[in-house]
Amino acid sequence: MDLIDRLAEQHITEAVERGDLDNLSGAGKPLELDDLSSVPEHLRSGYKLLRNAGFLPPELHTRREIAEVADLLESISETDHATRDYAQRKLDLLYARLENQRSRHNSPMWAQDPEYTALLMRHLERGSNKTEL
């Protein structure tokens, strides 16, 4: 173990001995681990930090919608042609949106968002005033 791991373990052990970790919500329940297999390993901690703060990339919202519409499409009766056609069109639109979002990832954020570009330029002009970002 390196120094940081040892310090973390020491703090955890002390907290357990003091009883600080008793009666936590979820105690005794299995952990709900996230499937981050689609997120590159070097980006996972940043992704989790942003997700926990409520910031998800639009691509993930679109993927979630795709899964919901796909589930809905499977549950629609084969004889309900109008509803199935509508759901299929919605699914096709979501797949097109996802493809568009993926293609935008090839350009930097500042090239996609003029407001962000202006904010970034103001920040760079003022020096290291980090409170604006």
CSV table of N, CA and C in Angstrom, one decimal:
chain,number,residue,atom,x,y,z
A,1,MET,N,0.8,-1.2,0.0
A,1,MET,CA,0.0,0.0,0.0
A,1,MET,C,0.9,1.2,0.0
A,2,ASP,N,0.4,2.3,-0.7
A,2,ASP,CA,1.1,3.5,-0.6
A,2,ASP,C,0.7,4.4,0.5
A,3,LEU,N,1.3,5.5,0.7
A,3,LEU,CA,1.0,6.3,1.9
A,3,LEU,C,-0.5,6.8,2.0
A,4,ILE,N,-1.0,7.2,0.9
A,4,ILE,CA,-2.4,7.6,0.9
A,4,ILE,C,-3.4,6.5,1.3
A,5,ASP,N,-3.1,5.3,0.8
A,5,ASP,CA,-4.0,4.1,1.1
A,5,ASP,C,-3.9,3.8,2.6
A,6,ARG,N,-2.7,3.9,3.1
A,6,ARG,CA,-2.5,3.6,4.6
A,6,ARG,C,-3.2,4.7,5.4
A,7,LEU,N,-3.1,6.0,5.0
A,7,LEU,CA,-3.7,7.0,5.8
A,7,LEU,C,-5.3,6.9,5.7
A,8,ALA,N,-5.8,6.5,4.6
A,8,ALA,CA,-7.2,6.3,4.4
A,8,ALA,C,-7.7,5.1,5.3
A,9,GLU,N,-6.9,4.0,5.3
A,9,GLU,CA,-7.3,2.9,6.1
A,9,GLU,C,-7.2,3.3,7.6
A,10,GLN,N,-6.2,4.1,8.0
A,10,GLN,CA,-6.1,4.5,9.4
A,10,GLN,C,-7.3,5.3,9.8
A,11,HIS,N,-7.7,6.3,9.0
A,11,HIS,CA,-8.9,7.1,9.3
A,11,HIS,C,-10.1,6.3,9.4
A,12,ILE,N,-10.3,5.3,8.5
A,12,ILE,CA,-11.5,4.4,8.5
A,12,ILE,C,-11.5,3.6,9.8
A,13,THR,N,-10.3,3.1,10.1
A,13,THR,CA,-10.2,2.2,11.4
A,13,THR,C,-10.6,3.1,12.6
A,14,GLU,N,-10.1,4.3,12.7
A,14,GLU,CA,-10.4,5.2,13.8
A,14,GLU,C,-11.9,5.5,13.8
A,15,ALA,N,-12.5,5.8,12.7
A,15,ALA,CA,-13.9,6.1,12.6
A,15,ALA,C,-14.7,4.9,13.1
A,16,VAL,N,-14.3,3.7,12.7
A,16,VAL,CA,-15.1,2.5,13.1
A,16,VAL,C,-15.0,2.3,14.6
A,17,GLU,N,-13.8,2.6,15.2
A,17,GLU,CA,-13.6,2.4,16.6
A,17,GLU,C,-14.4,3.5,17.4
A,18,ARG,N,-14.5,4.7,16.9
A,18,ARG,CA,-15.3,5.7,17.5
A,18,ARG,C,-16.8,5.5,17.4
A,19,GLY,N,-17.2,4.6,16.4
A,19,GLY,CA,-18.6,4.4,16.2
A,19,GLY,C,-19.2,5.4,15.2
A,20,ASP,N,-18.4,6.1,14.5
A,20,ASP,CA,-18.9,7.1,13.5
A,20,ASP,C,-19.6,6.5,12.4
A,21,LEU,N,-19.3,5.2,12.1
A,21,LEU,CA,-19.8,4.6,10.9
A,21,LEU,C,-21.0,3.6,11.3
A,22,ASP,N,-21.4,3.7,12.5
A,22,ASP,CA,-22.5,2.8,13.0
A,22,ASP,C,-23.8,3.5,12.5
A,23,ASN,N,-24.8,2.7,12.2
A,23,ASN,CA,-26.2,3.1,11.8
A,23,ASN,C,-26.2,4.0,10.6
A,24,LEU,N,-25.3,3.7,9.6
A,24,LEU,CA,-25.4,4.5,8.4
A,24,LEU,C,-26.5,3.9,7.5
A,25,SER,N,-27.1,4.8,6.7
A,25,SER,CA,-28.2,4.3,5.8
A,25,SER,C,-27.5,3.3,4.8
A,26,GLY,N,-28.2,2.2,4.6
A,26,GLY,CA,-27.6,1.2,3.7
A,26,GLY,C,-26.7,0.2,4.4
A,27,ALA,N,-26.5,0.3,5.7
A,27,ALA,CA,-25.7,-0.6,6.4
A,27,ALA,C,-26.2,-2.0,6.3
A,28,GLY,N,-25.4,-3.0,6.0
A,28,GLY,CA,-25.8,-4.4,5.9
A,28,GLY,C,-26.5,-4.8,4.5
A,29,LYS,N,-26.6,-3.8,3.7
A,29,LYS,CA,-27.2,-4.0,2.3
A,29,LYS,C,-26.0,-4.2,1.3
A,30,PRO,N,-26.3,-4.9,0.2
A,30,PRO,CA,-25.2,-5.1,-0.8
A,30,PRO,C,-25.0,-3.7,-1.5
A,31,LEU,N,-23.8,-3.5,-1.9
A,31,LEU,CA,-23.5,-2.3,-2.7
A,31,LEU,C,-24.1,-2.3,-4.0
A,32,GLU,N,-24.6,-1.2,-4.5
A,32,GLU,CA,-25.1,-1.1,-5.9
A,32,GLU,C,-24.0,-0.5,-6.7
A,33,LEU,N,-23.2,-1.4,-7.4
A,33,LEU,CA,-22.1,-0.9,-8.2
A,33,LEU,C,-22.5,-0.5,-9.5
A,34,ASP,N,-21.9,0.6,-10.0
A,34,ASP,CA,-22.3,1.1,-11.4
A,34,ASP,C,-21.5,0.3,-12.4
A,35,ASP,N,-22.2,0.1,-13.6
A,35,ASP,CA,-21.6,-0.5,-14.7
A,35,ASP,C,-20.9,0.7,-15.5
A,36,LEU,N,-19.6,0.8,-15.3
A,36,LEU,CA,-18.9,1.9,-16.0
A,36,LEU,C,-18.0,1.3,-17.1
A,37,SER,N,-18.4,0.1,-17.6
A,37,SER,CA,-17.6,-0.5,-18.7
A,37,SER,C,-17.5,0.3,-20.0
A,38,SER,N,-18.5,1.2,-20.2
A,38,SER,CA,-18.5,2.0,-21.4
A,38,SER,C,-17.7,3.3,-21.2
A,39,VAL,N,-17.3,3.6,-20.0
A,39,VAL,CA,-16.5,4.8,-19.7
A,39,VAL,C,-15.1,4.4,-19.7
A,40,PRO,N,-14.2,5.0,-20.4
A,40,PRO,CA,-12.8,4.7,-20.4
A,40,PRO,C,-12.3,4.8,-18.9
A,41,GLU,N,-11.4,3.9,-18.6
A,41,GLU,CA,-10.9,3.8,-17.2
A,41,GLU,C,-10.3,5.1,-16.6
A,42,HIS,N,-9.6,5.8,-17.5
A,42,HIS,CA,-9.0,7.1,-17.0
A,42,HIS,C,-10.0,8.2,-16.8
A,43,LEU,N,-11.2,8.0,-17.3
A,43,LEU,CA,-12.3,9.1,-17.1
A,43,LEU,C,-13.3,8.7,-16.1
A,44,ARG,N,-13.2,7.5,-15.5
A,44,ARG,CA,-14.3,7.0,-14.6
A,44,ARG,C,-14.5,7.9,-13.3
A,45,SER,N,-13.4,8.3,-12.7
A,45,SER,CA,-13.5,9.0,-11.4
A,45,SER,C,-14.1,10.4,-11.7
A,46,GLY,N,-13.7,11.0,-12.8
A,46,GLY,CA,-14.3,12.3,-13.2
A,46,GLY,C,-15.8,12.2,-13.6
A,47,TYR,N,-16.1,11.1,-14.3
A,47,TYR,CA,-17.5,10.8,-14.7
A,47,TYR,C,-18.4,10.6,-13.4
A,48,LYS,N,-17.9,9.8,-12.5
A,48,LYS,CA,-18.7,9.6,-11.2
A,48,LYS,C,-18.8,10.9,-10.4
A,49,LEU,N,-17.8,11.7,-10.4
A,49,LEU,CA,-17.9,13.0,-9.7
A,49,LEU,C,-18.9,13.9,-10.3
A,50,LEU,N,-18.9,14.0,-11.6
A,50,LEU,CA,-19.9,14.9,-12.3
A,50,LEU,C,-21.3,14.3,-12.2
A,51,ARG,N,-21.4,13.0,-12.3
A,51,ARG,CA,-22.7,12.3,-12.2
A,51,ARG,C,-23.3,12.5,-10.8
A,52,ASN,N,-22.5,12.3,-9.8
A,52,ASN,CA,-23.0,12.5,-8.4
A,52,ASN,C,-23.4,14.0,-8.1
A,53,ALA,N,-22.8,14.9,-8.9
A,53,ALA,CA,-23.1,16.3,-8.7
A,53,ALA,C,-24.3,16.7,-9.6
A,54,GLY,N,-24.9,15.7,-10.3
A,54,GLY,CA,-26.0,16.0,-11.2
A,54,GLY,C,-25.8,16.4,-12.6
A,55,PHE,N,-24.5,16.3,-13.0
A,55,PHE,CA,-24.2,16.6,-14.4
A,55,PHE,C,-23.9,15.4,-15.2
A,56,LEU,N,-24.8,15.1,-16.1
A,56,LEU,CA,-24.6,13.9,-17.0
A,56,LEU,C,-24.5,14.4,-18.4
A,57,PRO,N,-23.6,13.8,-19.2
A,57,PRO,CA,-23.6,14.2,-20.6
A,57,PRO,C,-24.9,13.9,-21.3
A,58,PRO,N,-25.3,14.7,-22.3
A,58,PRO,CA,-26.5,14.5,-23.0
A,58,PRO,C,-26.6,13.1,-23.6
A,59,GLU,N,-25.5,12.6,-24.0
A,59,GLU,CA,-25.4,11.2,-24.6
A,59,GLU,C,-26.0,10.2,-23.6
A,60,LEU,N,-25.8,10.3,-22.3
A,60,LEU,CA,-26.3,9.3,-21.4
A,60,LEU,C,-27.8,9.5,-21.2
A,61,HIS,N,-28.3,10.7,-21.2
A,61,HIS,CA,-29.7,10.9,-21.2
A,61,HIS,C,-30.4,10.3,-22.4
A,62,THR,N,-29.8,10.4,-23.5
A,62,THR,CA,-30.3,9.9,-24.8
A,62,THR,C,-30.3,8.3,-24.7
A,63,ARG,N,-29.2,7.8,-24.2
A,63,ARG,CA,-29.1,6.3,-24.1
A,63,ARG,C,-30.2,5.8,-23.1
A,64,ARG,N,-30.5,6.5,-22.1
A,64,ARG,CA,-31.5,6.1,-21.1
A,64,ARG,C,-32.9,6.2,-21.8
A,65,GLU,N,-33.1,7.2,-22.6
A,65,GLU,CA,-34.4,7.3,-23.4
A,65,GLU,C,-34.5,6.2,-24.4
A,66,ILE,N,-33.4,5.8,-25.0
A,66,ILE,CA,-33.4,4.7,-26.0
A,66,ILE,C,-33.9,3.4,-25.3
A,67,ALA,N,-33.3,3.2,-24.1
A,67,ALA,CA,-33.6,1.9,-23.4
A,67,ALA,C,-35.1,1.9,-23.0
A,68,GLU,N,-35.6,3.1,-22.6
A,68,GLU,CA,-37.0,3.1,-22.2
A,68,GLU,C,-38.0,2.9,-23.4
A,69,VAL,N,-37.7,3.5,-24.5
A,69,VAL,CA,-38.5,3.4,-25.7
A,69,VAL,C,-38.4,2.0,-26.3
A,70,ALA,N,-37.2,1.4,-26.2
A,70,ALA,CA,-37.0,0.0,-26.7
A,70,ALA,C,-37.8,-1.0,-25.9
A,71,ASP,N,-37.8,-0.8,-24.5
A,71,ASP,CA,-38.7,-1.6,-23.7
A,71,ASP,C,-40.1,-1.4,-24.0
A,72,LEU,N,-40.5,-0.2,-24.2
A,72,LEU,CA,-41.9,0.1,-24.6
A,72,LEU,C,-42.3,-0.6,-25.9
A,73,LEU,N,-41.4,-0.5,-26.8
A,73,LEU,CA,-41.7,-1.1,-28.2
A,73,LEU,C,-41.9,-2.6,-28.0
A,74,GLU,N,-41.1,-3.2,-27.2
A,74,GLU,CA,-41.2,-4.7,-27.0
A,74,GLU,C,-42.6,-5.0,-26.3
A,75,SER,N,-43.1,-4.1,-25.5
A,75,SER,CA,-44.4,-4.4,-24.8
A,75,SER,C,-45.6,-4.1,-25.6
A,76,ILE,N,-45.5,-3.4,-26.8
A,76,ILE,CA,-46.6,-3.0,-27.6
A,76,ILE,C,-47.1,-4.2,-28.4
A,77,SER,N,-48.3,-4.4,-28.5
A,77,SER,CA,-48.9,-5.5,-29.2
A,77,SER,C,-48.6,-5.4,-30.7
A,78,GLU,N,-48.4,-6.6,-31.4
A,78,GLU,CA,-48.1,-6.6,-32.8
A,78,GLU,C,-49.2,-6.0,-33.6
A,79,THR,N,-50.4,-6.1,-33.1
A,79,THR,CA,-51.6,-5.6,-33.8
A,79,THR,C,-51.8,-4.1,-33.7
A,80,ASP,N,-51.2,-3.4,-32.8
A,80,ASP,CA,-51.3,-2.0,-32.6
A,80,ASP,C,-50.3,-1.3,-33.4
A,81,HIS,N,-50.5,-1.2,-34.7
A,81,HIS,CA,-49.6,-0.7,-35.7
A,81,HIS,C,-49.3,0.8,-35.5
A,82,ALA,N,-50.3,1.6,-35.2
A,82,ALA,CA,-50.0,3.0,-35.1
A,82,ALA,C,-49.1,3.3,-33.9
A,83,THR,N,-49.3,2.6,-32.8
A,83,THR,CA,-48.4,2.9,-31.6
A,83,THR,C,-47.0,2.3,-31.9
A,84,ARG,N,-47.0,1.1,-32.5
A,84,ARG,CA,-45.7,0.6,-32.8
A,84,ARG,C,-44.9,1.5,-33.8
A,85,ASP,N,-45.6,2.0,-34.8
A,85,ASP,CA,-44.9,2.9,-35.7
A,85,ASP,C,-44.4,4.1,-35.1
A,86,TYR,N,-45.2,4.7,-34.2
A,86,TYR,CA,-44.8,5.9,-33.5
A,86,TYR,C,-43.6,5.6,-32.6
A,87,ALA,N,-43.6,4.5,-31.8
A,87,ALA,CA,-42.5,4.2,-31.0
A,87,ALA,C,-41.2,3.9,-31.8
A,88,GLN,N,-41.4,3.3,-32.9
A,88,GLN,CA,-40.2,3.0,-33.8
A,88,GLN,C,-39.6,4.3,-34.3
A,89,ARG,N,-40.5,5.2,-34.8
A,89,ARG,CA,-40.0,6.5,-35.2
A,89,ARG,C,-39.3,7.3,-34.1
A,90,LYS,N,-39.8,7.2,-32.9
A,90,LYS,CA,-39.2,7.8,-31.8
A,90,LYS,C,-37.8,7.2,-31.5
A,91,LEU,N,-37.7,5.9,-31.6
A,91,LEU,CA,-36.5,5.2,-31.4
A,91,LEU,C,-35.5,5.5,-32.5
A,92,ASP,N,-35.9,5.6,-33.7
A,92,ASP,CA,-35.0,6.0,-34.8
A,92,ASP,C,-34.5,7.4,-34.6
A,93,LEU,N,-35.3,8.3,-34.1
A,93,LEU,CA,-34.9,9.7,-33.9
A,93,LEU,C,-33.9,9.8,-32.7
A,94,LEU,N,-34.1,9.0,-31.7
A,94,LEU,CA,-33.2,8.9,-30.6
A,94,LEU,C,-31.8,8.4,-31.0
A,95,TYR,N,-31.8,7.3,-31.9
A,95,TYR,CA,-30.6,6.8,-32.4
A,95,TYR,C,-29.8,7.9,-33.2
A,96,ALA,N,-30.6,8.6,-34.0
A,96,ALA,CA,-30.0,9.7,-34.8
A,96,ALA,C,-29.4,10.8,-33.9
A,97,ARG,N,-30.1,11.1,-32.8
A,97,ARG,CA,-29.6,12.1,-31.9
A,97,ARG,C,-28.3,11.6,-31.2
A,98,LEU,N,-28.3,10.3,-30.8
A,98,LEU,CA,-27.2,9.8,-30.2
A,98,LEU,C,-25.9,9.8,-31.1
A,99,GLU,N,-26.2,9.5,-32.4
A,99,GLU,CA,-25.1,9.6,-33.4
A,99,GLU,C,-24.5,11.0,-33.5
A,100,ASN,N,-25.5,12.0,-33.5
A,100,ASN,CA,-25.1,13.4,-33.6
A,100,ASN,C,-24.3,13.8,-32.4
A,101,GLN,N,-24.7,13.3,-31.2
A,101,GLN,CA,-24.0,13.7,-30.0
A,101,GLN,C,-22.6,13.0,-30.0
A,102,ARG,N,-22.5,11.8,-30.5
A,102,ARG,CA,-21.2,11.1,-30.5
A,102,ARG,C,-20.2,11.9,-31.5
A,103,SER,N,-20.7,12.4,-32.6
A,103,SER,CA,-19.9,13.0,-33.5
A,103,SER,C,-19.4,14.4,-33.0
A,104,ARG,N,-20.2,15.0,-32.1
A,104,ARG,CA,-19.8,16.3,-31.5
A,104,ARG,C,-18.6,16.1,-30.5
A,105,HIS,N,-18.4,14.9,-30.0
A,105,HIS,CA,-17.4,14.6,-29.1
A,105,HIS,C,-16.0,14.7,-29.7
A,106,ASN,N,-16.0,14.7,-31.0
A,106,ASN,CA,-14.7,14.8,-31.7
A,106,ASN,C,-14.1,16.2,-31.7
A,107,SER,N,-15.0,17.2,-31.4
A,107,SER,CA,-14.5,18.6,-31.3
A,107,SER,C,-14.5,19.0,-29.8
A,108,PRO,N,-13.6,19.9,-29.5
A,108,PRO,CA,-13.5,20.3,-28.1
A,108,PRO,C,-14.8,21.1,-27.6
A,109,MET,N,-15.0,21.1,-26.3
A,109,MET,CA,-16.2,21.7,-25.8
A,109,MET,C,-16.3,23.1,-26.2
A,110,TRP,N,-15.2,23.9,-26.2
A,110,TRP,CA,-15.3,25.3,-26.5
A,110,TRP,C,-15.7,25.5,-27.9
A,111,ALA,N,-15.5,24.6,-28.8
A,111,ALA,CA,-15.9,24.7,-30.2
A,111,ALA,C,-17.4,24.5,-30.4
A,112,GLN,N,-18.0,23.8,-29.4
A,112,GLN,CA,-19.4,23.5,-29.5
A,112,GLN,C,-20.3,24.5,-28.9
A,113,ASP,N,-19.8,25.2,-27.9
A,113,ASP,CA,-20.7,26.1,-27.1
A,113,ASP,C,-20.1,27.5,-27.0
A,114,PRO,N,-20.8,28.4,-27.7
A,114,PRO,CA,-20.2,29.8,-27.8
A,114,PRO,C,-20.2,30.5,-26.4
A,115,GLU,N,-21.2,30.2,-25.5
A,115,GLU,CA,-21.2,30.8,-24.2
A,115,GLU,C,-19.9,30.3,-23.4
A,116,TYR,N,-19.7,29.0,-23.5
A,116,TYR,CA,-18.5,28.5,-22.8
A,116,TYR,C,-17.2,29.1,-23.4
A,117,THR,N,-17.2,29.2,-24.7
A,117,THR,CA,-16.0,29.9,-25.3
A,117,THR,C,-15.8,31.3,-24.8
A,118,ALA,N,-16.8,32.1,-24.7
A,118,ALA,CA,-16.7,33.4,-24.2
A,118,ALA,C,-16.3,33.4,-22.7
A,119,LEU,N,-16.8,32.5,-21.9
A,119,LEU,CA,-16.4,32.4,-20.5
A,119,LEU,C,-14.9,32.0,-20.4
A,120,LEU,N,-14.5,31.1,-21.2
A,120,LEU,CA,-13.2,30.6,-21.2
A,120,LEU,C,-12.2,31.8,-21.6
A,121,MET,N,-12.6,32.5,-22.6
A,121,MET,CA,-11.7,33.6,-23.1
A,121,MET,C,-11.6,34.7,-22.0
A,122,ARG,N,-12.7,35.0,-21.3
A,122,ARG,CA,-12.7,36.0,-20.2
A,122,ARG,C,-11.8,35.5,-19.1
A,123,HIS,N,-11.9,34.3,-18.8
A,123,HIS,CA,-11.0,33.7,-17.8
A,123,HIS,C,-9.5,33.8,-18.1
A,124,LEU,N,-9.2,33.5,-19.4
A,124,LEU,CA,-7.8,33.5,-19.8
A,124,LEU,C,-7.3,34.9,-19.9
A,125,GLU,N,-8.2,35.9,-20.2
A,125,GLU,CA,-7.7,37.3,-20.3
A,125,GLU,C,-7.5,37.8,-18.9
A,126,ARG,N,-8.2,37.4,-17.9
A,126,ARG,CA,-8.1,37.9,-16.5
A,126,ARG,C,-7.0,37.3,-15.8
A,127,GLY,N,-6.5,36.2,-16.2
A,127,GLY,CA,-5.4,35.5,-15.5
A,127,GLY,C,-6.0,34.3,-14.8
A,128,SER,N,-5.7,34.2,-13.5
A,128,SER,CA,-6.1,32.9,-12.8
A,128,SER,C,-7.3,33.1,-11.9
A,129,ASN,N,-8.3,33.9,-12.2
A,129,ASN,CA,-9.5,34.1,-11.5
A,129,ASN,C,-10.4,32.9,-11.7
A,130,LYS,N,-10.3,31.9,-10.9
A,130,LYS,CA,-10.9,30.6,-11.1
A,130,LYS,C,-12.4,30.6,-10.7
A,131,THR,N,-12.9,31.6,-10.0
A,131,THR,CA,-14.2,31.6,-9.5
A,131,THR,C,-15.2,31.7,-10.6
A,132,GLU,N,-14.9,32.2,-11.7
A,132,GLU,CA,-15.9,32.4,-12.8
A,132,GLU,C,-16.2,31.0,-13.5
A,133,LEU,N,-15.2,30.2,-13.5
A,133,LEU,CA,-15.4,28.9,-14.2
A,133,LEU,C,-16.1,28.0,-13.2
